[in-house]
Amino acid sequence: MRGVVVIGAGHAGVEVAGSLRDGGYRGPVTLVGAEPHPPYQRPPLSKEVLADGGDPGALSLRADAYFADRRIALRTGPAVDIDRTGRHVHIAGGEPVGYDHLVLATGAAPRRIELAGRSLRGVAELRTLDDALALRTSLASARRVVVLGGGFIGMEVASAARKRGVEVTVIELGDRLLKRAVSPPVSAAVAAHHRAEQVRLWFGEQVVELVGSRGHVAGVRTAAGRVLPADLVVLGVGATAEDRLARRAGLATDGGVLVDQWLATSDPLITAIGDCAVVCDPATGGRRRLESIQNATDQGRYAAGRILGERRPYGAVPWFWSNQGALRLQLVGVAGESDQLVVRGDERRFSVFCLRSGRLAAVESVNDPGTHMAARRLMERMSPTEAELVAAGYDVRTLARRAMARETAVA
Ligand SMILES: Cc1cc2nc3c(=O)[nH]c(=O)nc-3n(C[C@H](O)[C@H](O)[C@H](O)COP(=O)(O)OP(=O)(O)OC[C@H]3O[C@@H](n4cnc5c(N)ncnc54)[C@H](O)[C@@H]3O)c2cc1C
């Protein structure tokens, strides 16, 4: 028995390896990670690690003994090649390892943009613990930071920098923050929060050059000809799926590793999960790649179950959170092309109900964790119609309680 090899020791990889053992898998389990650190949590990298410092050891995803106790062999990679015919994974500087089943959990990498001055000192990006520690050091001596991109990571970095008293400007090409992820009312609340924290926001501006002085970044120049001084520039322009290994192995990819409803790639002996996977829905033809802890861990748990013989297609209601200083943002569902927005609450604490074709598709909560948790409980069970929401006065706690009571009665 060759067992299961998991490539990528991040949130998804650790989850599938641990769940295999916890589910009773007896064969060898090998977890191959490219990074030099034991598996760690990624969300704090743009939050506590930058804002408060703290001990990187506290970020460990699992206790030291976890892997040994479960007989999970940790190999430090990177994996460089997959021999699908011989069912082997080649690991840089080490012996190849054979598999019966292979799981790709290779995550994502910061989006590369062509930009003059990109390689100047003082230009940072943020994906790994090493990136975060380097950025924290830079922030300690920086006076003026420019963040390119008003997405989640860019805005979390902006908050952390302000907490350290650094001057911050965020330059966003679009006309609002978090445009791909949230509705306009939430974007407006996020912008108001950052403005109150003295973050300057520039919209509709494209940075065309990073200006240097003696090899260090000194400012940014926009297409409109504006020059903004900076001694630190953070590139927060999104991430792309890390699918190089899959492409090299001849697996089907398109903006990530293509998987079906069972999270199987074009090779049935290879599963892909987490940030690197694009799930194709045969019913709608739709494709979805998510970058979230919920998605990585749910897919990891699901993949372990399927390898152990469970027979049901993957399905989970997505949810996500982002903390930006005192602002708590929580999302459940997929707003996509919602055609109706209903806002409940006041400007300090509210939720936006996003409806599509008369049904609840997503709930976006700003400093409203109670509504978020109830909406999650509800949407995991049903997607109410507009009429049902109106009848309940958009009180998702009541609707969730009823849905749970119905479930118990049926069981
Ligand atoms: C700074 C930051 C903050 C975030 N904050 C939040 C948040 O608040 N909430 C939330 O829900 N999500 C957040 N996310 C997103 C979340 O962290 C990711 O969705 C999640 O980590 C995805 O898990 P994964 O296992 O798919 O990928 P990753 O956690 O990226 O792990 C993939 C691992 O695979 C390794 N790897 C890649 N190629 C190879 C190879 N060839 N061989 C061996 N190993 C390889 C990589 O080095 C990496 O360690 C954040 C992400 C970042 C970067």
Coordinates of C-alpha atoms and ligand atoms in Angstrom, one line a residue:
M1 CA 0.0 0.0 0.0
R2 CA 1.5 3.3 -1.0
G3 CA -1.1 5.4 0.7
V4 CA -2.1 9.1 0.3
V5 CA 0.3 11.9 -0.6
V6 CA -0.9 15.4 0.0
I7 CA 1.0 18.3 -1.7
G8 CA 0.8 21.5 0.2
A9 CA 0.8 21.7 4.0
G10 CA -1.5 24.7 4.4
H11 CA -5.1 24.8 5.8
A12 CA -6.5 22.4 3.2
G13 CA -3.6 19.9 3.2
V14 CA -3.4 19.6 7.0
E15 CA -7.2 19.1 7.2
V16 CA -7.3 16.3 4.7
A17 CA -4.3 14.5 6.3
G18 CA -5.7 14.7 9.8
S19 CA -9.2 13.8 8.7
L20 CA -8.0 10.7 6.9
R21 CA -6.5 9.4 10.1
D22 CA -9.4 10.5 12.3
G23 CA -11.7 8.7 9.8
G24 CA -9.7 5.5 10.2
Y25 CA -7.4 5.4 7.2
R26 CA -4.7 2.9 7.9
G27 CA -2.2 3.4 5.0
P28 CA 0.8 5.8 4.9
V29 CA -0.1 9.5 4.8
T30 CA 2.6 11.9 3.6
L31 CA 2.2 15.7 3.8
V32 CA 4.6 17.6 1.5
G33 CA 5.1 21.3 2.3
A34 CA 7.3 23.8 0.4
E35 CA 7.7 26.2 3.4
P36 CA 10.4 25.8 6.1
H37 CA 7.9 26.3 9.0
P38 CA 5.6 23.7 10.5
P39 CA 2.1 24.3 9.1
Y40 CA 0.7 27.6 10.3
Q41 CA -2.4 29.8 10.2
R42 CA -2.5 32.3 7.4
P43 CA -5.3 34.8 8.4
P44 CA -3.4 36.4 11.3
L45 CA -0.5 37.3 8.9
S46 CA -2.3 40.4 7.8
K47 CA -3.9 41.2 11.2
E48 CA -2.3 40.4 14.6
V49 CA 1.2 39.6 13.2
L50 CA 1.5 43.0 11.6
A51 CA -0.5 45.1 14.1
D52 CA 0.7 43.6 17.4
G53 CA 3.8 41.6 16.7
G54 CA 3.4 38.5 18.7
D55 CA 5.1 35.1 18.7
P56 CA 5.1 33.4 15.3
G57 CA 5.1 30.0 17.2
A58 CA 1.5 30.8 18.3
L59 CA 0.4 30.6 14.7
S60 CA 0.9 26.8 14.5
L61 CA -2.1 25.1 12.8
R62 CA -1.6 22.0 15.1
A63 CA 0.2 21.1 18.2
D64 CA 3.8 19.7 17.8
A65 CA 2.8 16.1 18.5
Y66 CA -0.3 16.1 16.2
F67 CA 1.4 14.8 13.1
A68 CA 3.6 12.2 14.9
D69 CA 0.6 11.0 16.9
R70 CA -1.3 10.4 13.7
R71 CA 1.6 8.9 11.8
I72 CA 1.5 11.6 9.3
A73 CA 4.9 11.9 7.6
L74 CA 5.9 15.6 7.1
R75 CA 8.3 16.1 4.1
T76 CA 9.7 19.5 3.3
G77 CA 9.5 20.0 -0.4
P78 CA 8.7 21.5 -2.8
A79 CA 7.2 18.8 -4.8
V80 CA 8.6 19.4 -8.3
D81 CA 7.0 16.7 -10.5
I82 CA 4.2 14.2 -10.6
D83 CA 4.7 10.9 -12.5
R84 CA 1.1 9.9 -13.1
T85 CA 2.0 6.7 -14.8
G86 CA 4.3 5.4 -12.1
R87 CA 2.2 7.2 -9.4
H88 CA 5.2 9.0 -7.8
V89 CA 5.7 12.5 -6.6
H90 CA 9.2 13.9 -7.0
I91 CA 10.4 16.1 -4.1
A92 CA 13.3 18.6 -4.5
G93 CA 16.4 17.1 -2.9
G94 CA 14.7 14.0 -1.6
E95 CA 13.5 10.5 -2.5
P96 CA 10.3 10.2 -4.6
V97 CA 7.2 9.1 -2.8
G98 CA 4.6 6.7 -4.3
Y99 CA 0.9 7.2 -4.0
D100 CA -2.4 5.3 -4.3
H101 CA -4.2 8.6 -4.2
L102 CA -2.7 12.1 -4.5
V103 CA -4.2 15.4 -3.1
L104 CA -3.2 18.7 -4.5
A105 CA -3.5 21.5 -1.9
T106 CA -1.0 23.9 -3.3
G107 CA -3.0 27.1 -2.5
A108 CA -2.5 30.4 -4.3
A109 CA 0.2 33.0 -4.8
P110 CA 0.2 36.8 -5.0
R111 CA -0.9 38.0 -8.5
R112 CA 2.1 39.1 -10.5
I113 CA 1.7 42.5 -12.1
E114 CA 4.1 44.0 -14.6
L115 CA 5.2 47.3 -13.0
A116 CA 8.4 49.3 -13.5
G117 CA 10.3 49.4 -10.2
R118 CA 8.7 46.1 -8.9
S119 CA 12.0 44.8 -7.7
L120 CA 13.0 47.9 -5.7
R121 CA 13.7 47.4 -1.9
G122 CA 10.7 48.4 0.1
V123 CA 8.2 46.7 -2.2
A124 CA 6.3 44.0 -0.4
E125 CA 3.7 41.4 -0.9
L126 CA 1.9 39.1 1.6
R127 CA 1.2 35.4 1.4
T128 CA 3.6 33.6 3.7
L129 CA 4.8 33.8 7.3
D130 CA 8.2 35.0 5.9
D131 CA 6.5 37.7 3.9
A132 CA 4.6 38.8 7.1
L133 CA 7.7 38.9 9.3
A134 CA 9.6 40.9 6.6
L135 CA 6.6 43.3 6.2
R136 CA 6.4 43.8 10.0
T137 CA 10.1 44.7 10.1
S138 CA 9.6 47.2 7.3
L139 CA 6.5 48.7 9.0
A140 CA 8.5 49.4 12.1
S141 CA 10.6 52.0 10.3
A142 CA 8.2 53.1 7.6
R143 CA 6.6 56.5 7.7
R144 CA 4.5 56.5 4.5
V145 CA 3.0 53.3 3.1
V146 CA 1.1 53.0 -0.2
V147 CA -1.1 49.9 -0.6
L148 CA -2.0 49.0 -4.1
G149 CA -5.4 47.3 -4.2
G150 CA -8.4 47.8 -2.0
G151 CA -9.2 44.1 -1.5
F152 CA -9.3 42.2 1.8
I153 CA -5.5 41.9 2.3
G154 CA -4.8 45.5 1.2
M155 CA -7.4 46.8 3.7
E156 CA -6.2 44.6 6.6
V157 CA -2.6 45.8 6.0
A158 CA -3.9 49.4 5.9
S159 CA -5.5 48.9 9.4
A160 CA -2.4 47.3 10.8
A161 CA -0.2 50.1 9.5
R162 CA -2.5 52.7 10.9
K163 CA -2.4 50.9 14.3
R164 CA 1.4 51.4 14.2
G165 CA 0.9 55.1 13.4
V166 CA 2.1 54.9 9.8
E167 CA 0.6 57.2 7.2
V168 CA -1.3 55.0 4.7
T169 CA -2.8 55.6 1.2
V170 CA -4.7 52.9 -0.6
I171 CA -4.8 53.2 -4.4
E172 CA -7.6 51.2 -6.0
L173 CA -8.2 51.0 -9.7
G174 CA -12.0 50.4 -9.3
D175 CA -14.5 52.8 -7.9
R176 CA -15.0 51.1 -4.5
L177 CA -13.3 48.9 -2.0
L178 CA -13.8 45.0 -2.0
K179 CA -15.7 45.4 -5.2
R180 CA -15.5 41.8 -6.3
A181 CA -16.6 40.5 -2.9
V182 CA -19.2 42.7 -1.4
S183 CA -22.2 44.9 -2.2
P184 CA -22.0 48.7 -2.4
P185 CA -23.4 49.4 1.1
V186 CA -20.7 47.2 2.7
S187 CA -18.0 48.8 0.5
A188 CA -19.2 52.2 1.7
A189 CA -19.1 51.2 5.3
V190 CA -15.5 49.8 4.9
A191 CA -14.4 53.1 3.2
A192 CA -16.0 55.2 6.0
H193 CA -14.2 53.1 8.7
H194 CA -10.8 53.5 7.0
R195 CA -11.3 57.2 6.4
A196 CA -12.2 57.6 10.1
E197 CA -8.9 55.9 10.8
Q198 CA -7.1 58.5 8.6
V199 CA -6.4 56.1 5.7
R200 CA -6.4 58.0 2.5
L201 CA -8.3 56.3 -0.4
W202 CA -7.7 57.0 -4.0
F203 CA -10.2 55.4 -6.4
G204 CA -10.0 55.0 -10.2
E205 CA -6.2 55.4 -10.2
Q206 CA -3.8 53.0 -11.9
V207 CA -0.2 52.9 -10.7
V208 CA 2.1 52.7 -13.6
E209 CA 5.5 52.9 -12.0
L210 CA 7.2 52.5 -8.6
V211 CA 9.8 55.3 -8.4
G212 CA 13.1 54.5 -6.7
S213 CA 16.0 56.3 -5.1
R214 CA 19.2 54.4 -4.5
G215 CA 17.6 51.0 -5.1
H216 CA 14.8 51.7 -2.5
V217 CA 11.2 52.6 -3.4
A218 CA 10.5 56.4 -2.9
G219 CA 7.1 56.7 -4.4
V220 CA 4.5 55.6 -6.9
R221 CA 3.4 57.3 -10.1
T222 CA -0.1 56.9 -11.4
A223 CA -1.4 56.9 -15.0
A224 CA -2.9 60.4 -14.4
G225 CA 0.7 61.6 -13.6
R226 CA 0.2 62.0 -9.9
V227 CA 3.3 61.0 -7.8
L228 CA 2.8 60.0 -4.2
P229 CA 5.9 59.6 -1.9
A230 CA 6.2 56.3 -0.1
D231 CA 9.0 54.4 1.7
L232 CA 7.0 51.2 1.7
V233 CA 4.7 49.9 -1.1
V234 CA 2.5 46.8 -0.4
L235 CA 1.1 45.0 -3.5
G236 CA -2.3 43.7 -2.6
V237 CA -3.7 43.0 -6.0
G238 CA -5.1 39.6 -5.5
A239 CA -3.9 36.0 -5.8
T240 CA -3.8 33.4 -8.5
A241 CA -4.2 29.6 -8.1
E242 CA -0.8 27.8 -7.6
D243 CA -1.5 25.2 -10.3
R244 CA 2.0 24.9 -12.0
L245 CA 2.6 21.4 -10.8
A246 CA -0.9 20.3 -12.1
R247 CA -0.2 21.9 -15.5
R248 CA 3.2 20.2 -15.7
A249 CA 1.5 16.9 -15.0
G250 CA -1.0 17.5 -17.8
L251 CA -4.1 17.8 -15.6
A252 CA -6.9 20.0 -16.8
T253 CA -6.5 23.6 -15.5
D254 CA -8.1 27.0 -16.2
G255 CA -7.3 29.6 -13.7
G256 CA -6.7 26.8 -11.2
V257 CA -7.0 23.0 -11.1
L258 CA -10.3 21.9 -12.6
V259 CA -12.3 19.5 -10.4
D260 CA -15.7 18.0 -10.6
Q261 CA -18.4 17.8 -7.9
W262 CA -16.3 15.1 -6.2
L263 CA -13.3 17.4 -6.2
A264 CA -11.6 14.9 -8.6
T265 CA -9.3 16.3 -11.2
S266 CA -9.1 15.1 -14.8
D267 CA -7.2 12.1 -13.3
P268 CA -9.5 10.2 -10.9
L269 CA -6.5 9.3 -8.7
I270 CA -5.8 13.0 -8.0
T271 CA -8.0 15.3 -6.0
A272 CA -7.5 19.1 -5.7
I273 CA -8.8 21.2 -2.8
G274 CA -8.6 24.7 -1.3
D275 CA -7.4 27.8 -3.0
C276 CA -5.9 25.9 -6.0
A277 CA -9.1 24.2 -7.0
V278 CA -11.8 25.4 -9.4
V279 CA -15.0 23.5 -8.8
C280 CA -17.1 22.9 -11.9
D281 CA -20.9 22.5 -11.5
P282 CA -22.2 20.2 -14.2
A283 CA -25.8 21.4 -13.6
T284 CA -25.1 25.1 -14.3
G285 CA -21.8 24.9 -16.1
G286 CA -20.6 27.4 -13.4
R287 CA -17.1 27.5 -12.1
R288 CA -16.0 28.7 -8.7
R289 CA -12.6 29.1 -7.0
L290 CA -12.8 30.4 -3.5
E291 CA -10.0 31.7 -1.2
S292 CA -11.2 31.1 2.4
I293 CA -10.4 29.1 5.4
Q294 CA -14.0 27.6 5.4
N295 CA -13.5 26.4 1.8
A296 CA -10.1 24.9 2.5
T297 CA -11.1 23.0 5.6
D298 CA -14.5 21.9 4.4
Q299 CA -12.9 20.6 1.1
G300 CA -10.1 18.9 3.1
R301 CA -12.6 17.1 5.3
Y302 CA -14.8 16.2 2.3
A303 CA -11.8 14.8 0.3
A304 CA -10.7 12.6 3.3
G305 CA -14.3 11.2 3.5
R306 CA -14.4 10.5 -0.2
I307 CA -11.0 8.7 -0.2
L308 CA -12.5 6.7 2.7
G309 CA -15.4 5.7 0.6
E310 CA -18.2 8.2 1.2
R311 CA -20.4 8.7 -1.8
R312 CA -21.9 12.2 -2.0
P313 CA -21.0 15.2 -4.1
Y314 CA -19.2 18.2 -2.4
G315 CA -21.5 21.0 -1.2
A316 CA -21.0 23.6 1.5
V317 CA -22.3 27.0 2.0
P318 CA -19.3 29.4 1.8
W319 CA -18.5 31.8 4.5
F320 CA -15.6 34.3 5.1
W321 CA -14.5 36.9 7.6
S322 CA -12.1 39.9 7.6
N323 CA -11.1 42.0 10.6
Q324 CA -9.9 45.5 9.8
G325 CA -9.0 47.1 13.1
A326 CA -12.3 47.4 15.0
L327 CA -14.4 46.5 11.8
R328 CA -15.7 43.0 11.7
L329 CA -16.9 41.9 8.3
Q330 CA -18.5 38.5 7.8
L331 CA -20.0 37.0 4.7
V332 CA -22.1 33.9 4.1
G333 CA -23.3 32.6 0.7
V334 CA -22.3 33.9 -2.7
A335 CA -23.8 37.2 -3.7
G336 CA -22.7 36.9 -7.3
E337 CA -25.1 38.8 -9.5
S338 CA -27.7 39.5 -6.8
D339 CA -30.6 41.5 -8.1
Q340 CA -32.0 42.9 -4.8
L341 CA -30.3 44.2 -1.7
V342 CA -32.1 44.7 1.6
V343 CA -30.2 46.5 4.4
R344 CA -31.2 45.9 8.1
G345 CA -29.5 47.7 11.0
D346 CA -27.8 51.1 11.4
E347 CA -24.6 52.5 10.1
R348 CA -22.5 51.0 13.0
R349 CA -23.9 47.5 12.8
F350 CA -25.9 46.1 9.9
S351 CA -26.4 43.3 7.5
V352 CA -27.1 43.3 3.8
F353 CA -29.4 40.5 2.5
C354 CA -28.5 39.8 -1.1
L355 CA -31.3 38.1 -3.1
R356 CA -31.2 36.5 -6.5
S357 CA -34.3 35.6 -8.4
G358 CA -36.4 36.0 -5.2
R359 CA -34.2 33.8 -3.0
L360 CA -31.6 34.6 -0.4
A361 CA -28.2 34.2 -2.0
A362 CA -25.9 35.8 0.6
V363 CA -25.8 37.8 3.8
E364 CA -23.0 40.4 4.4
S365 CA -22.6 41.5 8.0
V366 CA -20.7 44.6 9.3
N367 CA -20.1 44.3 13.1
D368 CA -23.2 42.1 13.3
P369 CA -21.9 38.6 14.3
G370 CA -25.3 37.4 15.7
T371 CA -27.0 37.9 12.3
H372 CA -24.0 36.3 10.5
M373 CA -24.1 33.2 12.7
A374 CA -27.9 32.8 12.4
A375 CA -27.7 33.3 8.6
R376 CA -25.1 30.6 8.4
R377 CA -27.3 28.2 10.4
L378 CA -30.2 29.1 8.2
M379 CA -28.4 28.9 4.8
E380 CA -26.9 25.6 5.6
R381 CA -30.4 24.2 5.8
M382 CA -32.4 26.3 3.3
S383 CA -32.4 29.4 1.1
P384 CA -35.6 31.3 2.1
T385 CA -37.7 33.2 -0.4
E386 CA -38.2 36.9 -0.3
A387 CA -41.8 36.3 1.0
E388 CA -40.5 34.2 3.8
L389 CA -37.9 36.8 4.8
V390 CA -40.5 39.6 4.7
A391 CA -43.0 37.6 6.8
A392 CA -40.2 37.1 9.4
G393 CA -39.2 40.8 9.3
Y394 CA -35.7 39.6 8.1
D395 CA -35.2 38.1 11.5
V396 CA -32.9 35.2 10.5
R397 CA -32.5 34.0 14.0
T398 CA -36.2 33.0 14.1
L399 CA -36.0 31.5 10.6
A400 CA -32.9 29.5 11.6
R401 CA -34.6 28.3 14.7
R402 CA -37.6 27.1 12.7
A403 CA -35.4 25.4 10.1
M404 CA -33.5 23.6 12.8
A405 CA -36.7 22.5 14.6
R406 CA -38.1 21.1 11.3
E407 CA -34.8 19.2 10.8
T408 CA -35.1 17.7 14.3
A409 CA -38.7 16.8 13.8
V410 CA -37.8 15.0 10.5
A411 CA -34.9 13.2 12.1
Ligands
LIG1 C1 -2.5 37.3 4.6 C2 -3.8 36.5 4.4 C3 -4.9 36.7 5.2 C4 -6.0 35.9 5.1 N1 -7.1 36.1 5.9 C5 -8.2 35.3 5.7 C6 -9.3 35.5 6.6 O1 -9.3 36.4 7.4 N2 -10.4 34.7 6.5 C7 -10.4 33.7 5.5 O2 -11.4 32.9 5.4 N3 -9.4 33.5 4.7 C8 -8.3 34.3 4.8 N4 -7.2 34.1 3.9 C9 -7.3 33.1 2.9 C10 -6.9 31.8 3.5 O3 -5.7 31.9 4.2 C11 -6.7 30.8 2.3 O4 -7.9 30.7 1.6 C12 -6.3 29.4 2.8 O5 -5.0 29.5 3.4 C13 -6.2 28.4 1.7 O6 -5.7 27.2 2.2 P1 -4.9 26.2 1.2 O7 -4.5 25.1 2.0 O8 -5.7 26.0 0.0 O9 -3.7 27.1 0.7 P2 -2.5 27.7 1.6 O10 -2.9 27.9 3.0 O11 -1.9 28.8 0.8 O12 -1.4 26.4 1.6 C14 -0.8 26.0 0.4 C15 0.5 25.5 0.7 O13 1.0 24.7 -0.3 C16 2.4 24.9 -0.5 N5 2.8 24.5 -1.8 C17 2.6 25.1 -3.0 N6 3.2 24.5 -4.0 C18 3.8 23.4 -3.4 C19 4.6 22.4 -4.0 N7 4.9 22.3 -5.3 N8 5.2 21.5 -3.1 C20 4.9 21.6 -1.8 N9 4.1 22.5 -1.2 C21 3.6 23.5 -2.1 C22 2.5 26.4 -0.2 O14 3.8 26.8 0.1 C23 1.5 26.6 1.0 O15 2.2 26.4 2.2 C24 -6.0 34.9 4.0 C25 -4.9 34.7 3.2 C26 -3.8 35.5 3.4 C27 -2.6 35.3 2.5

